[in-house]
CSV table of C-alpha atoms (C1' of nucleotides) in Angstrom, one decimal:
chain,number,residue,atom,x,y,z
R,1421,MET,CA,188.2,-12.1,-56.3
R,1422,SER,CA,190.7,-10.3,-58.3
R,1423,GLN,CA,192.8,-13.4,-59.0
R,1424,ASN,CA,195.7,-12.1,-57.0
R,1425,THR,CA,198.5,-11.4,-59.4
R,1426,PHE,CA,201.1,-10.7,-56.7
R,1427,HIS,CA,202.6,-14.2,-56.6
R,1428,ARG,CA,205.1,-13.5,-59.3
R,1429,LEU,CA,207.3,-11.1,-57.5
R,1430,GLY,CA,210.9,-11.9,-57.7
R,1431,ASP,CA,213.3,-11.6,-54.8
R,1432,LEU,CA,214.6,-8.1,-55.6
R,1433,GLN,CA,211.1,-6.7,-56.0
R,1434,LEU,CA,210.2,-8.3,-52.7
R,1435,ARG,CA,213.1,-6.7,-51.0
R,1436,LEU,CA,212.3,-3.3,-52.4
R,1437,MET,CA,208.7,-3.6,-51.4
R,1438,GLN,CA,209.8,-4.6,-47.9
R,1439,SER,CA,212.0,-1.6,-47.7
R,1440,LEU,CA,209.0,0.6,-48.7
R,1441,TRP,CA,206.6,-1.1,-46.3
R,1442,ALA,CA,209.0,-0.6,-43.5
R,1443,ARG,CA,209.8,3.0,-44.2
R,1444,GLY,CA,206.5,4.2,-45.6
R,1445,GLU,CA,208.2,6.4,-48.1
R,1446,ALA,CA,211.7,6.4,-49.5
R,1447,SER,CA,213.8,7.9,-52.3
R,1448,VAL,CA,215.7,5.6,-54.6
R,1449,ALA,CA,218.9,6.4,-52.7
R,1450,GLU,CA,217.3,5.4,-49.4
R,1451,VAL,CA,215.9,2.2,-50.8
R,1452,HIS,CA,219.3,1.5,-52.2
R,1453,ALA,CA,220.9,2.1,-48.9
R,1454,THR,CA,218.7,-0.4,-47.1
R,1455,LEU,CA,219.9,-3.3,-49.3
R,1456,PRO,CA,222.5,-5.5,-47.6
R,1457,ASP,CA,226.0,-4.6,-48.6
R,1458,ASP,CA,226.7,-7.9,-50.1
R,1459,ALA,CA,223.9,-7.3,-52.6
R,1460,ASN,CA,226.1,-4.8,-54.3
R,1461,LEU,CA,223.5,-3.6,-56.7
R,1462,ALA,CA,224.0,-0.5,-58.8
R,1463,TYR,CA,222.0,2.5,-58.0
R,1464,THR,CA,220.5,2.5,-61.4
R,1465,THR,CA,219.3,-1.1,-61.0
R,1466,VAL,CA,217.2,-0.1,-58.1
R,1467,ALA,CA,215.9,3.0,-59.9
R,1468,THR,CA,215.0,0.9,-63.0
R,1469,MET,CA,213.3,-1.8,-60.9
R,1470,LEU,CA,211.2,0.8,-59.1
R,1471,ARG,CA,210.2,2.3,-62.4
R,1472,LYS,CA,209.2,-1.1,-63.7
R,1473,MET,CA,207.3,-1.8,-60.6
R,1474,GLU,CA,205.5,1.4,-60.8
R,1475,ALA,CA,204.3,0.5,-64.3
R,1476,ARG,CA,203.0,-2.7,-62.8
R,1477,GLY,CA,201.1,-0.8,-60.1
R,1478,LEU,CA,203.2,-2.1,-57.2
R,1479,VAL,CA,204.5,1.2,-56.1
R,1480,ARG,CA,203.9,4.9,-56.8
R,1481,HIS,CA,205.9,8.0,-56.4
R,1482,ARG,CA,205.5,11.7,-55.7
R,1483,VAL,CA,208.1,14.3,-56.6
R,1484,GLU,CA,210.0,16.3,-54.2
R,1485,GLY,CA,212.3,18.8,-55.8
R,1486,ARG,CA,214.0,16.6,-58.4
R,1487,THR,CA,213.8,13.3,-56.5
R,1488,PHE,CA,211.2,10.7,-56.6
R,1489,ILE,CA,209.8,9.6,-53.3
R,1490,TYR,CA,208.4,6.1,-53.7
R,1491,SER,CA,205.8,4.4,-51.6
R,1492,ALA,CA,204.1,1.0,-51.8
R,1493,ALA,CA,200.9,0.9,-53.8
R,1494,VAL,CA,199.8,-2.5,-52.5
R,1495,ALA,CA,199.6,-3.6,-48.9
R,1496,GLU,CA,202.0,-6.1,-47.4
R,1497,GLU,CA,199.1,-8.3,-46.5
R,1498,GLN,CA,198.0,-8.5,-50.1
R,1499,VAL,CA,201.4,-9.6,-51.3
R,1500,SER,CA,202.3,-12.0,-48.5
R,1501,GLY,CA,198.8,-13.4,-48.4
R,1502,GLY,CA,198.7,-13.7,-52.2
R,1503,MET,CA,202.0,-15.6,-52.3
R,1504,ALA,CA,201.2,-17.7,-49.3
R,1505,GLU,CA,197.8,-18.7,-50.8
R,1506,HIS,CA,199.4,-19.4,-54.1
R,1507,VAL,CA,201.8,-21.9,-52.6
R,1508,LEU,CA,199.0,-23.3,-50.4
R,1509,ASP,CA,196.7,-23.9,-53.4
R,1510,ARG,CA,199.3,-25.0,-55.9
R,1511,LEU,CA,201.3,-27.3,-53.8
R,1512,PHE,CA,199.2,-28.4,-50.9
R,1513,GLY,CA,195.8,-28.6,-52.4
R,1514,GLY,CA,194.6,-25.8,-50.2
R,1515,SER,CA,195.2,-27.7,-47.1
R,1516,VAL,CA,196.7,-25.6,-44.3
R,1517,GLU,CA,197.3,-28.7,-42.4
R,1518,ALA,CA,199.5,-30.2,-45.1
R,1519,LEU,CA,201.5,-27.0,-45.4
R,1520,VAL,CA,202.1,-26.7,-41.7
R,1521,SER,CA,202.9,-30.4,-41.4
R,1522,HIS,CA,205.5,-29.9,-44.0
R,1523,LEU,CA,207.1,-26.9,-42.3
R,1524,LEU,CA,207.1,-28.5,-38.9
R,1525,THR,CA,208.8,-31.5,-40.3
R,1526,ARG,CA,211.5,-29.7,-42.3
R,1527,ARG,CA,212.4,-27.0,-39.8
R,1528,GLU,CA,213.5,-26.7,-36.3
R,1529,VAL,CA,210.6,-25.1,-34.6
R,1530,SER,CA,211.1,-23.8,-31.1
R,1531,ARG,CA,209.0,-24.9,-28.2
R,1532,ASP,CA,208.0,-21.3,-27.9
R,1533,GLU,CA,206.8,-21.1,-31.4
R,1534,LEU,CA,204.8,-24.2,-31.0
R,1535,ALA,CA,203.1,-22.8,-28.0
R,1536,ARG,CA,202.2,-19.7,-29.8
R,1537,LEU,CA,200.9,-21.7,-32.7
R,1538,ARG,CA,198.7,-23.7,-30.3
R,1539,LYS,CA,197.4,-20.6,-28.8
R,1540,LEU,CA,196.6,-19.1,-32.2
R,1541,ILE,CA,194.7,-22.0,-33.3
R,1542,ALA,CA,192.8,-22.3,-30.0
R,1543,GLU,CA,191.7,-18.7,-30.5
R,1544,ARG,CA,190.5,-19.3,-34.0
R,1545,SER,CA,188.6,-22.4,-32.9
R,1546,HIS,CA,186.5,-20.5,-30.5
R,1547,SER,CA,185.9,-17.4,-32.5
R,1548,SER,CA,184.6,-19.3,-35.5
W,144,MET,CA,221.2,-26.6,-46.5
W,145,SER,CA,221.6,-26.9,-50.3
W,146,GLN,CA,220.1,-23.5,-51.0
W,147,ASN,CA,217.1,-25.0,-52.5
W,148,THR,CA,216.7,-23.8,-56.0
W,149,PHE,CA,213.2,-25.2,-56.6
W,150,HIS,CA,211.3,-22.1,-55.6
W,151,ARG,CA,211.3,-20.7,-59.1
W,152,LEU,CA,209.0,-23.2,-60.8
W,153,GLY,CA,206.3,-21.6,-62.8
W,154,ASP,CA,202.8,-22.8,-62.9
W,155,LEU,CA,203.0,-25.0,-65.9
W,156,GLN,CA,206.2,-26.7,-64.7
W,157,LEU,CA,204.4,-27.3,-61.4
W,158,ARG,CA,201.5,-28.9,-63.1
W,159,LEU,CA,203.7,-31.2,-65.2
W,160,MET,CA,205.6,-32.2,-62.1
W,161,GLN,CA,202.4,-33.0,-60.3
W,162,SER,CA,201.3,-35.1,-63.2
W,163,LEU,CA,204.5,-37.1,-62.9
W,164,TRP,CA,204.4,-37.3,-59.2
W,165,ALA,CA,200.9,-38.7,-59.4
W,166,ARG,CA,201.6,-41.2,-62.1
W,167,GLY,CA,205.1,-42.1,-61.5
W,168,GLU,CA,205.9,-42.3,-65.2
W,169,ALA,CA,204.2,-40.9,-68.2
W,170,SER,CA,204.7,-40.2,-71.9
W,171,VAL,CA,204.3,-36.7,-73.3
W,172,ALA,CA,200.9,-37.7,-74.6
W,173,GLU,CA,199.8,-38.9,-71.1
W,174,VAL,CA,201.1,-35.8,-69.4
W,175,HIS,CA,199.3,-33.7,-72.0
W,176,ALA,CA,196.1,-35.6,-71.4
W,177,THR,CA,196.2,-34.9,-67.7
W,178,LEU,CA,196.0,-31.2,-68.2
W,179,PRO,CA,192.6,-29.6,-67.7
W,180,ASP,CA,190.8,-29.1,-71.0
W,181,ASP,CA,190.6,-25.4,-70.5
W,182,ALA,CA,194.4,-25.2,-70.5
W,183,ASN,CA,194.3,-25.9,-74.2
W,184,LEU,CA,198.0,-26.3,-74.6
W,185,ALA,CA,199.7,-27.7,-77.7
W,186,TYR,CA,201.2,-31.0,-77.5
W,187,THR,CA,204.5,-29.6,-78.5
W,188,THR,CA,204.4,-27.1,-75.7
W,189,VAL,CA,204.3,-29.9,-73.2
W,190,ALA,CA,207.1,-31.7,-75.0
W,191,THR,CA,209.3,-28.6,-75.1
W,192,MET,CA,208.7,-27.8,-71.5
W,193,LEU,CA,209.6,-31.3,-70.4
W,194,ARG,CA,212.8,-31.1,-72.4
W,195,LYS,CA,213.7,-27.8,-70.8
W,196,MET,CA,212.9,-29.3,-67.4
W,197,GLU,CA,215.1,-32.2,-68.0
W,198,ALA,CA,217.9,-29.9,-68.9
W,199,ARG,CA,217.4,-28.3,-65.5
W,200,GLY,CA,217.4,-31.7,-63.7
W,201,LEU,CA,213.7,-31.6,-62.7
W,202,VAL,CA,212.7,-34.7,-64.7
W,203,ARG,CA,214.4,-37.5,-66.5
W,204,HIS,CA,213.3,-39.9,-69.2
W,205,ARG,CA,213.9,-43.3,-70.5
W,206,VAL,CA,213.1,-44.5,-74.0
W,207,GLU,CA,210.5,-47.0,-74.9
W,208,GLY,CA,210.4,-47.7,-78.6
W,209,ARG,CA,210.3,-44.2,-79.9
W,210,THR,CA,208.5,-42.5,-77.1
W,211,PHE,CA,210.0,-40.8,-74.1
W,212,ILE,CA,208.7,-41.9,-70.7
W,213,TYR,CA,209.3,-39.2,-68.3
W,214,SER,CA,209.5,-39.3,-64.5
W,215,ALA,CA,210.2,-36.8,-61.9
W,216,ALA,CA,213.9,-36.4,-60.9
W,217,VAL,CA,213.1,-34.5,-57.7
W,218,ALA,CA,210.8,-35.5,-54.9
W,219,GLU,CA,207.6,-33.6,-54.3
W,220,GLU,CA,208.7,-32.9,-50.8
W,221,GLN,CA,211.7,-31.1,-52.0
W,222,VAL,CA,209.8,-28.8,-54.3
W,223,SER,CA,206.8,-28.1,-52.1
W,224,GLY,CA,209.0,-27.8,-49.1
W,225,GLY,CA,211.4,-25.5,-50.9
W,226,MET,CA,208.7,-23.2,-52.1
W,227,ALA,CA,207.0,-23.2,-48.8
W,228,GLU,CA,210.2,-22.3,-47.0
W,229,HIS,CA,211.0,-19.7,-49.5
W,230,VAL,CA,207.7,-17.9,-48.9
W,231,LEU,CA,208.1,-18.4,-45.2
W,232,ASP,CA,211.5,-16.9,-45.0
W,233,ARG,CA,211.1,-14.2,-47.6
W,234,LEU,CA,207.7,-12.9,-46.4
W,235,PHE,CA,207.1,-14.0,-42.9
W,236,GLY,CA,210.6,-13.7,-41.5
W,237,GLY,CA,210.7,-17.4,-40.9
W,238,SER,CA,207.9,-17.3,-38.5
W,239,VAL,CA,205.5,-20.3,-39.0
W,240,GLU,CA,203.1,-18.6,-36.7
W,241,ALA,CA,202.9,-15.4,-38.8
W,242,LEU,CA,202.2,-17.5,-41.9
W,243,VAL,CA,199.5,-19.6,-40.3
W,244,SER,CA,198.0,-16.5,-38.8
W,245,HIS,CA,197.8,-15.0,-42.2
W,246,LEU,CA,196.2,-18.0,-43.8
W,247,LEU,CA,193.7,-18.5,-41.0
W,248,THR,CA,192.6,-14.8,-41.4
W,249,ARG,CA,192.3,-14.8,-45.1
W,250,ARG,CA,190.6,-18.1,-45.7
W,251,GLU,CA,187.7,-20.0,-44.5
W,252,VAL,CA,189.1,-22.8,-42.5
W,253,SER,CA,186.7,-25.5,-41.5
W,254,ARG,CA,186.2,-26.6,-38.0
W,255,ASP,CA,187.6,-30.0,-39.0
W,256,GLU,CA,190.7,-28.6,-40.4
W,257,LEU,CA,191.3,-26.6,-37.3
W,258,ALA,CA,190.9,-29.7,-35.2
W,259,ARG,CA,193.4,-31.5,-37.3
W,260,LEU,CA,195.8,-28.6,-37.0
W,261,ARG,CA,195.4,-28.6,-33.3
W,262,LYS,CA,196.2,-32.3,-33.2
W,263,LEU,CA,199.2,-32.0,-35.4
W,264,ILE,CA,200.7,-29.3,-33.3
W,265,ALA,CA,200.0,-31.2,-30.1
W,266,GLU,CA,201.8,-34.2,-31.5
W,267,ARG,CA,204.8,-32.1,-32.4
W,268,SER,CA,204.9,-30.5,-29.0
W,269,HIS,CA,205.3,-33.8,-27.3
W,270,SER,CA,207.7,-35.4,-29.6
W,271,SER,CA,210.2,-32.6,-29.5
K,266,DG,C1',208.3,-49.5,-101.3
K,267,DA,C1',205.4,-45.4,-100.6
K,268,DC,C1',202.5,-43.0,-97.2
K,269,DA,C1',200.1,-41.7,-93.0
K,270,DG,C1',200.7,-40.9,-88.4
K,271,DA,C1',203.2,-40.2,-84.3
K,272,DA,C1',207.1,-39.0,-82.0
K,273,DT,C1',211.0,-36.0,-81.0
K,274,DA,C1',214.3,-32.0,-82.4
K,275,DC,C1',215.0,-27.5,-83.6
K,276,DT,C1',213.9,-22.8,-83.8
K,277,DA,C1',211.7,-18.7,-82.8
K,278,DC,C1',209.1,-15.6,-80.2
K,279,DC,C1',207.1,-13.0,-76.1
K,280,DA,C1',207.0,-11.4,-71.3
K,281,DC,C1',209.4,-10.3,-67.3
K,282,DG,C1',212.8,-10.2,-63.6
K,283,DG,C1',217.2,-8.6,-63.0
K,284,DT,C1',221.3,-5.8,-64.1
K,285,DA,C1',223.5,-1.9,-65.5
K,286,DG,C1',225.6,1.5,-68.7
K,287,DT,C1',224.9,5.9,-71.0
K,288,DA,C1',222.5,10.1,-71.8
K,289,DC,C1',220.2,13.9,-70.4
K,290,DT,C1',218.9,17.5,-66.9
K,291,DA,C1',218.7,20.4,-63.1
K,292,DC,C1',220.8,22.2,-59.1
K,293,DT,C1',224.7,24.0,-56.2
K,294,DG,C1',228.9,26.0,-55.1
K,295,DC,C1',232.5,28.8,-56.6
Y,218,DG,C1',228.7,31.3,-66.0
Y,219,DC,C1',230.8,26.9,-65.4
Y,220,DA,C1',231.9,22.4,-63.3
Y,221,DG,C1',230.7,18.9,-60.6
Y,222,DT,C1',227.1,16.2,-58.8
Y,223,DA,C1',222.9,14.0,-58.1
Y,224,DG,C1',218.8,12.9,-60.1
Y,225,DT,C1',215.8,10.5,-63.7
Y,226,DA,C1',215.2,8.5,-68.6
Y,227,DC,C1',216.4,5.5,-72.1
Y,228,DT,C1',218.3,1.5,-73.9
Y,229,DA,C1',220.3,-2.9,-74.0
Y,230,DC,C1',221.2,-7.4,-72.5
Y,231,DC,C1',220.8,-12.1,-70.3
Y,232,DG,C1',218.1,-16.0,-68.3
Y,233,DT,C1',214.1,-18.5,-68.1
Y,234,DG,C1',209.1,-19.6,-68.2
Y,235,DG,C1',205.8,-20.2,-71.6
Y,236,DT,C1',204.0,-21.1,-76.2
Y,237,DA,C1',204.0,-23.2,-80.5
Y,238,DG,C1',205.2,-23.9,-85.5
Y,239,DT,C1',208.0,-26.5,-88.7
Y,240,DA,C1',211.2,-30.1,-89.7
Y,241,DT,C1',212.8,-34.6,-89.3
Y,242,DT,C1',212.6,-39.3,-88.3
Y,243,DC,C1',210.7,-43.6,-87.5
Y,244,DT,C1',207.2,-47.2,-87.8
Y,245,DG,C1',203.5,-49.8,-89.2
Y,246,DT,C1',200.4,-50.8,-93.1
Y,247,DC,C1',198.6,-51.5,-97.7
DNA sequence: GACAGAATACTACCACGGTAGTACTACTGC
DNA sequence: GCAGTAGTACTACCGTGGTAGTATTCTGTC
């Protein structure tokens, strides 16, 4: 089971991970560049964070000349899934229905999205 | 909009909140007693945490004799909703469909639950 | 009125996310 | 060969969740 430990990622770590998931590999400079301008984070902040994340096993790096090329060491599905499950279990008693009900109530959900959701669930229903 | 700030609650805080949501009001001793035995937390840990949480506006207390009777200061919907939305936005780009798809793939979802989900979405579809 | 027990208050500590400055090092261009 | 530049390494700091010990205070009881 592995007791997924990925539900504690903060927002910055998440953004860095997403940058790596999207690009596959990236240097510190490249990751830094992908952050929105209004983030306004120092280069060294990103570098430090990536080093901390490597110590935690979230990313890894290879060396190219003098620069570190980072890549994600965990799959996006693991992290998103882990965090989603955590919320699901902790707050909704594991009930997907309760979670979805909440989201549909709180948010504007387009007719299109509802249709896709319906389709998605119909498919699951058959294939089980 | 309110930029919900409730997505940072740790696991213990969540458990204490749930205890209060369930009971309405509770003394420190009562909250402490509702924790699972294997948690094995000191009484003072719970007391300290509740005081910290009160400073953050999550709970409040009234005094009865010498004991503090705590109650939640934020609604369960605010917190669950806030955390669910946070995950939804941060990890699934706001797409309910993507989140649900993930959950359905990773978890065993009973036929019953699927049926309820179908119904839930059908209702939303009409009422919009 | 002293004492035991129960309650809160205070304080301290660790881990970690986040932020960044400073120091060191290696390369590059002149 | 030297200066600038672009890297990483090291270190420090804050906030907050989590954990708990110790101190203080109150209250009921003999």
